[in-house]
């Protein structure tokens, strides 16, 4: 890519990072979609998306942890089985047509649920999940994270909120930390098979870092809880479209 194209892609990534960081996500699904639009080689896309995920979700995770918006027990019950499966999924190359349409439809269903009566969903009483449900769910989420080149937060957040396992802001904090650990595992698996990162990575990192600062500030300090659900619904719609149409 020439320099103007690289700059345009970086600016779009920065905007996506702001949107995703506002709900505690890293934005990998958006970066993958943008790179596909700009014809970035496939072997570069997944490790690049995970590397940018680490920047955005890492900043969001630190911010939510400092603010006390985190549930360590709920995080661990999902993350412990997820991390090794994310590493395994990062080493597997499946044809996109094998899983993308199904995952996209699942995300659209979750988006519809987030956008339907968000105030009621945000105000529900919280009840923790049982271990026999959360542990296998965590393993499945980790595998999806590795296979899709994402941190898995795009799947974890709607799951927690749909079942009322935590309130929206703490869910964002859990998702951010979950994305960090899964992105590390997925990136380790990716680089063992496809060791390719683009020369423009520093510019992309700078753009998404700026987006992360703005988006995280909004999610933590300015957006009411129902608005967080509406934004999450928008994120899920975008991620589902990316999986289905790219």
mmCIF file of C-alpha atoms in Angstrom:
data_model
loop_
_atom_site.group_PDB
_atom_site.id
_atom_site.type_symbol
_atom_site.label_atom_id
_atom_site.label_comp_id
_atom_site.label_asym_id
_atom_site.label_seq_id
_atom_site.Cartn_x
_atom_site.Cartn_y
_atom_site.Cartn_z
ATOM 1 C CA UNK A 1 0.000 0.000 0.000
ATOM 2 C CA UNK A 2 1.112 3.563 -0.652
ATOM 3 C CA UNK A 3 1.387 6.089 2.197
ATOM 4 C CA UNK A 4 -2.008 7.851 1.710
ATOM 5 C CA UNK A 5 -3.764 4.467 1.763
ATOM 6 C CA UNK A 6 -1.894 3.423 4.908
ATOM 7 C CA UNK A 7 -2.854 6.703 6.618
ATOM 8 C CA UNK A 8 -6.523 6.273 5.641
ATOM 9 C CA UNK A 9 -6.540 2.721 6.986
ATOM 10 C CA UNK A 10 -4.905 3.905 10.232
ATOM 11 C CA UNK A 11 -7.542 6.632 10.695
ATOM 12 C CA UNK A 12 -10.367 4.155 10.164
ATOM 13 C CA UNK A 13 -8.757 1.774 12.657
ATOM 14 C CA UNK A 14 -8.523 4.600 15.192
ATOM 15 C CA UNK A 15 -12.244 5.339 14.835
ATOM 16 C CA UNK A 16 -13.088 1.658 15.215
ATOM 17 C CA UNK A 17 -10.864 1.448 18.305
ATOM 18 C CA UNK A 18 -12.784 4.323 19.953
ATOM 19 C CA UNK A 19 -16.142 2.635 19.334
ATOM 20 C CA UNK A 20 -15.026 -0.784 20.528
ATOM 21 C CA UNK A 21 -13.067 0.498 23.544
ATOM 22 C CA UNK A 22 -16.198 2.250 24.819
ATOM 23 C CA UNK A 23 -17.651 -1.214 25.572
ATOM 24 C CA UNK A 24 -14.371 -2.800 26.710
ATOM 25 C CA UNK A 25 -13.521 -4.497 23.405
ATOM 26 C CA UNK A 26 -10.291 -4.453 21.429
ATOM 27 C CA UNK A 27 -11.790 -4.081 17.950
ATOM 28 C CA UNK A 28 -10.111 -7.034 16.227
ATOM 29 C CA UNK A 29 -13.202 -7.874 14.203
ATOM 30 C CA UNK A 30 -13.293 -4.303 12.855
ATOM 31 C CA UNK A 31 -9.573 -4.304 12.015
ATOM 32 C CA UNK A 32 -9.993 -7.588 10.159
ATOM 33 C CA UNK A 33 -12.880 -6.158 8.148
ATOM 34 C CA UNK A 34 -10.959 -2.986 7.287
ATOM 35 C CA UNK A 35 -7.849 -4.898 6.265
ATOM 36 C CA UNK A 36 -9.970 -7.139 4.048
ATOM 37 C CA UNK A 37 -11.413 -4.047 2.345
ATOM 38 C CA UNK A 38 -7.883 -2.741 1.727
ATOM 39 C CA UNK A 39 -6.682 -6.126 0.359
ATOM 40 C CA UNK A 40 -4.148 -6.778 3.123
ATOM 41 C CA UNK A 41 -2.702 -10.301 2.685
ATOM 42 C CA UNK A 42 -4.577 -12.916 4.707
ATOM 43 C CA UNK A 43 -1.448 -14.155 6.481
ATOM 44 C CA UNK A 44 -0.895 -10.633 7.844
ATOM 45 C CA UNK A 45 -4.463 -9.927 8.964
ATOM 46 C CA UNK A 46 -4.908 -12.188 11.987
ATOM 47 C CA UNK A 47 -1.625 -11.436 13.808
ATOM 48 C CA UNK A 48 -2.010 -7.703 13.062
ATOM 49 C CA UNK A 49 -5.566 -7.639 14.431
ATOM 50 C CA UNK A 50 -4.468 -9.445 17.598
ATOM 51 C CA UNK A 51 -1.500 -7.109 18.092
ATOM 52 C CA UNK A 52 -3.791 -4.055 17.823
ATOM 53 C CA UNK A 53 -6.272 -5.808 20.106
ATOM 54 C CA UNK A 54 -3.588 -5.956 22.785
ATOM 55 C CA UNK A 55 -3.030 -2.200 22.597
ATOM 56 C CA UNK A 56 -6.705 -1.215 22.804
ATOM 57 C CA UNK A 57 -7.936 -3.889 25.212
ATOM 58 C CA UNK A 58 -4.793 -3.502 27.323
ATOM 59 C CA UNK A 59 -5.489 0.185 27.893
ATOM 60 C CA UNK A 60 -9.195 -0.488 28.517
ATOM 61 C CA UNK A 61 -8.380 -3.324 30.934
ATOM 62 C CA UNK A 62 -6.004 -1.147 32.965
ATOM 63 C CA UNK A 63 -8.576 1.656 33.109
ATOM 64 C CA UNK A 64 -11.461 -0.574 34.194
ATOM 65 C CA UNK A 65 -9.289 -2.314 36.787
ATOM 66 C CA UNK A 66 -8.238 1.039 38.282
ATOM 67 C CA UNK A 67 -11.890 2.068 38.458
ATOM 68 C CA UNK A 68 -12.872 -1.160 40.232
ATOM 69 C CA UNK A 69 -15.130 -2.232 37.358
ATOM 70 C CA UNK A 70 -14.088 -5.882 37.343
ATOM 71 C CA UNK A 71 -15.233 -9.251 38.703
ATOM 72 C CA UNK A 72 -12.174 -11.503 39.183
ATOM 73 C CA UNK A 73 -14.139 -14.675 39.895
ATOM 74 C CA UNK A 74 -16.288 -14.338 36.791
ATOM 75 C CA UNK A 75 -13.222 -13.507 34.715
ATOM 76 C CA UNK A 76 -11.248 -16.532 35.910
ATOM 77 C CA UNK A 77 -14.063 -19.027 35.418
ATOM 78 C CA UNK A 78 -14.133 -18.083 31.721
ATOM 79 C CA UNK A 79 -10.457 -17.263 31.136
ATOM 80 C CA UNK A 80 -8.790 -20.358 32.621
ATOM 81 C CA UNK A 81 -10.284 -22.777 30.042
ATOM 82 C CA UNK A 82 -10.259 -20.132 27.277
ATOM 83 C CA UNK A 83 -6.528 -19.307 27.105
ATOM 84 C CA UNK A 84 -5.182 -22.730 26.011
ATOM 85 C CA UNK A 85 -8.030 -23.079 23.519
ATOM 86 C CA UNK A 86 -7.251 -19.630 22.069
ATOM 87 C CA UNK A 87 -3.654 -20.742 21.518
ATOM 88 C CA UNK A 88 -4.905 -23.917 19.818
ATOM 89 C CA UNK A 89 -7.384 -22.003 17.669
ATOM 90 C CA UNK A 90 -4.645 -19.593 16.619
ATOM 91 C CA UNK A 91 -2.720 -22.503 15.105
ATOM 92 C CA UNK A 92 -5.664 -23.762 13.051
ATOM 93 C CA UNK A 93 -6.464 -22.435 9.581
ATOM 94 C CA UNK A 94 -10.114 -23.120 8.734
ATOM 95 C CA UNK A 95 -11.754 -22.032 5.480
ATOM 96 C CA UNK A 96 -13.792 -18.882 6.270
ATOM 97 C CA UNK A 97 -16.948 -20.355 4.781
ATOM 98 C CA UNK A 98 -16.848 -23.051 7.467
ATOM 99 C CA UNK A 99 -17.696 -20.744 10.354
ATOM 100 C CA UNK A 100 -18.131 -17.076 9.407
ATOM 101 C CA UNK A 101 -21.849 -17.043 8.404
ATOM 102 C CA UNK A 102 -22.884 -18.965 11.513
ATOM 103 C CA UNK A 103 -20.911 -16.725 13.884
ATOM 104 C CA UNK A 104 -22.191 -13.623 12.120
ATOM 105 C CA UNK A 105 -25.794 -14.767 12.581
ATOM 106 C CA UNK A 106 -25.149 -15.441 16.285
ATOM 107 C CA UNK A 107 -23.721 -11.936 16.735
ATOM 108 C CA UNK A 108 -26.708 -10.387 14.961
ATOM 109 C CA UNK A 109 -29.069 -12.277 17.272
ATOM 110 C CA UNK A 110 -27.124 -11.007 20.297
ATOM 111 C CA UNK A 111 -27.172 -7.460 18.854
ATOM 112 C CA UNK A 112 -30.955 -7.584 18.512
ATOM 113 C CA UNK A 113 -31.207 -8.619 22.159
ATOM 114 C CA UNK A 114 -28.905 -5.779 23.273
ATOM 115 C CA UNK A 115 -30.929 -3.219 21.320
ATOM 116 C CA UNK A 116 -34.297 -4.484 22.588
ATOM 117 C CA UNK A 117 -35.217 -2.855 25.919
ATOM 118 C CA UNK A 118 -31.643 -1.898 26.906
ATOM 119 C CA UNK A 119 -32.794 -0.047 30.039
ATOM 120 C CA UNK A 120 -34.511 -3.199 31.359
ATOM 121 C CA UNK A 121 -31.473 -5.369 30.571
ATOM 122 C CA UNK A 122 -29.122 -2.913 32.303
ATOM 123 C CA UNK A 123 -31.274 -2.836 35.465
ATOM 124 C CA UNK A 124 -31.659 -6.602 35.948
ATOM 125 C CA UNK A 125 -30.434 -8.231 39.146
ATOM 126 C CA UNK A 126 -27.035 -9.943 38.735
ATOM 127 C CA UNK A 127 -26.681 -13.663 39.394
ATOM 128 C CA UNK A 128 -23.375 -15.561 38.926
ATOM 129 C CA UNK A 129 -23.219 -18.520 36.512
ATOM 130 C CA UNK A 130 -22.701 -22.100 37.635
ATOM 131 C CA UNK A 131 -19.235 -23.528 36.998
ATOM 132 C CA UNK A 132 -20.554 -26.423 34.895
ATOM 133 C CA UNK A 133 -21.946 -23.855 32.450
ATOM 134 C CA UNK A 134 -19.153 -21.261 32.529
ATOM 135 C CA UNK A 135 -16.123 -23.566 32.195
ATOM 136 C CA UNK A 136 -17.101 -25.249 28.894
ATOM 137 C CA UNK A 137 -18.439 -21.910 27.629
ATOM 138 C CA UNK A 138 -15.028 -20.352 28.342
ATOM 139 C CA UNK A 139 -13.263 -23.127 26.412
ATOM 140 C CA UNK A 140 -15.556 -22.611 23.434
ATOM 141 C CA UNK A 141 -15.079 -18.846 23.527
ATOM 142 C CA UNK A 142 -11.304 -19.260 23.611
ATOM 143 C CA UNK A 143 -11.370 -21.567 20.594
ATOM 144 C CA UNK A 144 -13.545 -19.081 18.689
ATOM 145 C CA UNK A 145 -11.160 -16.285 19.646
ATOM 146 C CA UNK A 146 -8.179 -18.138 18.191
ATOM 147 C CA UNK A 147 -9.996 -19.287 15.058
ATOM 148 C CA UNK A 148 -11.378 -15.849 14.205
ATOM 149 C CA UNK A 149 -8.296 -13.801 15.116
ATOM 150 C CA UNK A 150 -10.156 -11.877 17.836
ATOM 151 C CA UNK A 151 -9.827 -11.721 21.617
ATOM 152 C CA UNK A 152 -13.209 -13.346 22.228
ATOM 153 C CA UNK A 153 -14.783 -10.376 23.989
ATOM 154 C CA UNK A 154 -17.199 -9.946 21.107
ATOM 155 C CA UNK A 155 -18.662 -13.320 22.159
ATOM 156 C CA UNK A 156 -18.217 -13.048 25.947
ATOM 157 C CA UNK A 157 -19.938 -9.684 26.550
ATOM 158 C CA UNK A 158 -23.320 -10.606 25.048
ATOM 159 C CA UNK A 159 -23.224 -14.001 26.768
ATOM 160 C CA UNK A 160 -22.733 -12.403 30.207
ATOM 161 C CA UNK A 161 -25.343 -9.715 29.620
ATOM 162 C CA UNK A 162 -27.951 -11.974 28.031
ATOM 163 C CA UNK A 163 -27.918 -14.275 31.066
ATOM 164 C CA UNK A 164 -27.627 -11.465 33.627
ATOM 165 C CA UNK A 165 -24.324 -12.659 35.104
ATOM 166 C CA UNK A 166 -22.955 -9.124 35.593
ATOM 167 C CA UNK A 167 -23.920 -5.482 35.008
ATOM 168 C CA UNK A 168 -22.778 -3.696 31.817
ATOM 169 C CA UNK A 169 -19.801 -1.680 33.078
ATOM 170 C CA UNK A 170 -18.237 -4.588 34.955
ATOM 171 C CA UNK A 171 -18.909 -6.759 31.914
ATOM 172 C CA UNK A 172 -16.849 -4.317 29.857
ATOM 173 C CA UNK A 173 -13.994 -4.627 32.358
ATOM 174 C CA UNK A 174 -14.145 -8.435 32.336
ATOM 175 C CA UNK A 175 -14.225 -8.488 28.534
ATOM 176 C CA UNK A 176 -11.221 -6.177 28.257
ATOM 177 C CA UNK A 177 -9.026 -8.377 30.456
ATOM 178 C CA UNK A 178 -10.383 -11.523 28.762
ATOM 179 C CA UNK A 179 -9.423 -10.073 25.370
ATOM 180 C CA UNK A 180 -5.893 -9.307 26.555
ATOM 181 C CA UNK A 181 -5.116 -12.845 27.733
ATOM 182 C CA UNK A 182 -6.749 -14.488 24.713
ATOM 183 C CA UNK A 183 -5.038 -12.124 22.275
ATOM 184 C CA UNK A 184 -1.653 -13.032 23.758
ATOM 185 C CA UNK A 185 -2.440 -16.737 23.430
ATOM 186 C CA UNK A 186 -3.907 -16.382 19.933
ATOM 187 C CA UNK A 187 -1.002 -14.233 18.756
ATOM 188 C CA UNK A 188 1.485 -16.797 20.065
ATOM 189 C CA UNK A 189 -0.338 -19.487 18.117
ATOM 190 C CA UNK A 190 -0.573 -17.307 15.004
ATOM 191 C CA UNK A 191 3.083 -16.350 14.921
ATOM 192 C CA UNK A 192 4.076 -19.979 15.204
ATOM 193 C CA UNK A 193 2.337 -20.648 11.879
ATOM 194 C CA UNK A 194 2.111 -17.258 10.077
ATOM 195 C CA UNK A 195 4.983 -15.035 11.309
ATOM 196 C CA UNK A 196 3.956 -11.869 9.429
ATOM 197 C CA UNK A 197 3.349 -8.309 10.687
ATOM 198 C CA UNK A 198 3.079 -5.266 8.388
ATOM 199 C CA UNK A 199 5.728 -2.497 8.180
ATOM 200 C CA UNK A 200 2.968 0.039 8.935
ATOM 201 C CA UNK A 201 2.210 -1.573 12.319
ATOM 202 C CA UNK A 202 3.655 1.363 14.395
ATOM 203 C CA UNK A 203 1.300 3.799 12.650
ATOM 204 C CA UNK A 204 -1.664 1.480 13.213
ATOM 205 C CA UNK A 205 -0.691 1.124 16.883
ATOM 206 C CA UNK A 206 -0.550 4.909 17.360
ATOM 207 C CA UNK A 207 -3.983 5.351 15.746
ATOM 208 C CA UNK A 208 -5.758 2.686 17.799
ATOM 209 C CA UNK A 209 -4.049 3.854 21.004
ATOM 210 C CA UNK A 210 -5.571 7.321 20.569
ATOM 211 C CA UNK A 211 -8.943 5.756 19.844
ATOM 212 C CA UNK A 212 -8.650 3.562 22.933
ATOM 213 C CA UNK A 213 -8.063 6.546 25.216
ATOM 214 C CA UNK A 214 -11.150 8.392 23.988
ATOM 215 C CA UNK A 215 -13.442 5.371 23.821
ATOM 216 C CA UNK A 216 -12.482 4.042 27.254
ATOM 217 C CA UNK A 217 -13.046 7.443 28.856
ATOM 218 C CA UNK A 218 -16.541 7.569 27.374
ATOM 219 C CA UNK A 219 -17.397 4.033 28.465
ATOM 220 C CA UNK A 220 -16.184 4.552 32.029
ATOM 221 C CA UNK A 221 -17.276 8.074 32.823
ATOM 222 C CA UNK A 222 -19.891 9.410 30.416
ATOM 223 C CA UNK A 223 -22.159 6.738 28.963
ATOM 224 C CA UNK A 224 -25.178 5.569 31.017
ATOM 225 C CA UNK A 225 -25.518 1.797 31.342
ATOM 226 C CA UNK A 226 -28.372 1.480 28.790
ATOM 227 C CA UNK A 227 -26.276 3.429 26.282
ATOM 228 C CA UNK A 228 -23.459 0.952 26.776
ATOM 229 C CA UNK A 229 -25.835 -1.807 25.697
ATOM 230 C CA UNK A 230 -26.910 0.177 22.638
ATOM 231 C CA UNK A 231 -23.260 0.726 21.680
ATOM 232 C CA UNK A 232 -22.524 -2.954 22.254
ATOM 233 C CA UNK A 233 -25.438 -3.804 19.972
ATOM 234 C CA UNK A 234 -23.951 -1.564 17.276
ATOM 235 C CA UNK A 235 -20.565 -3.236 17.718
ATOM 236 C CA UNK A 236 -22.143 -6.680 17.388
ATOM 237 C CA UNK A 237 -24.001 -5.638 14.230
ATOM 238 C CA UNK A 238 -20.742 -4.459 12.672
ATOM 239 C CA UNK A 239 -18.862 -7.583 13.738
ATOM 240 C CA UNK A 240 -21.621 -9.850 12.416
ATOM 241 C CA UNK A 241 -21.651 -8.025 9.082
ATOM 242 C CA UNK A 242 -17.878 -8.370 8.868
ATOM 243 C CA UNK A 243 -18.075 -12.139 9.436
ATOM 244 C CA UNK A 244 -20.889 -12.652 6.947
ATOM 245 C CA UNK A 245 -19.904 -10.349 4.103
ATOM 246 C CA UNK A 246 -16.062 -10.314 4.039
#
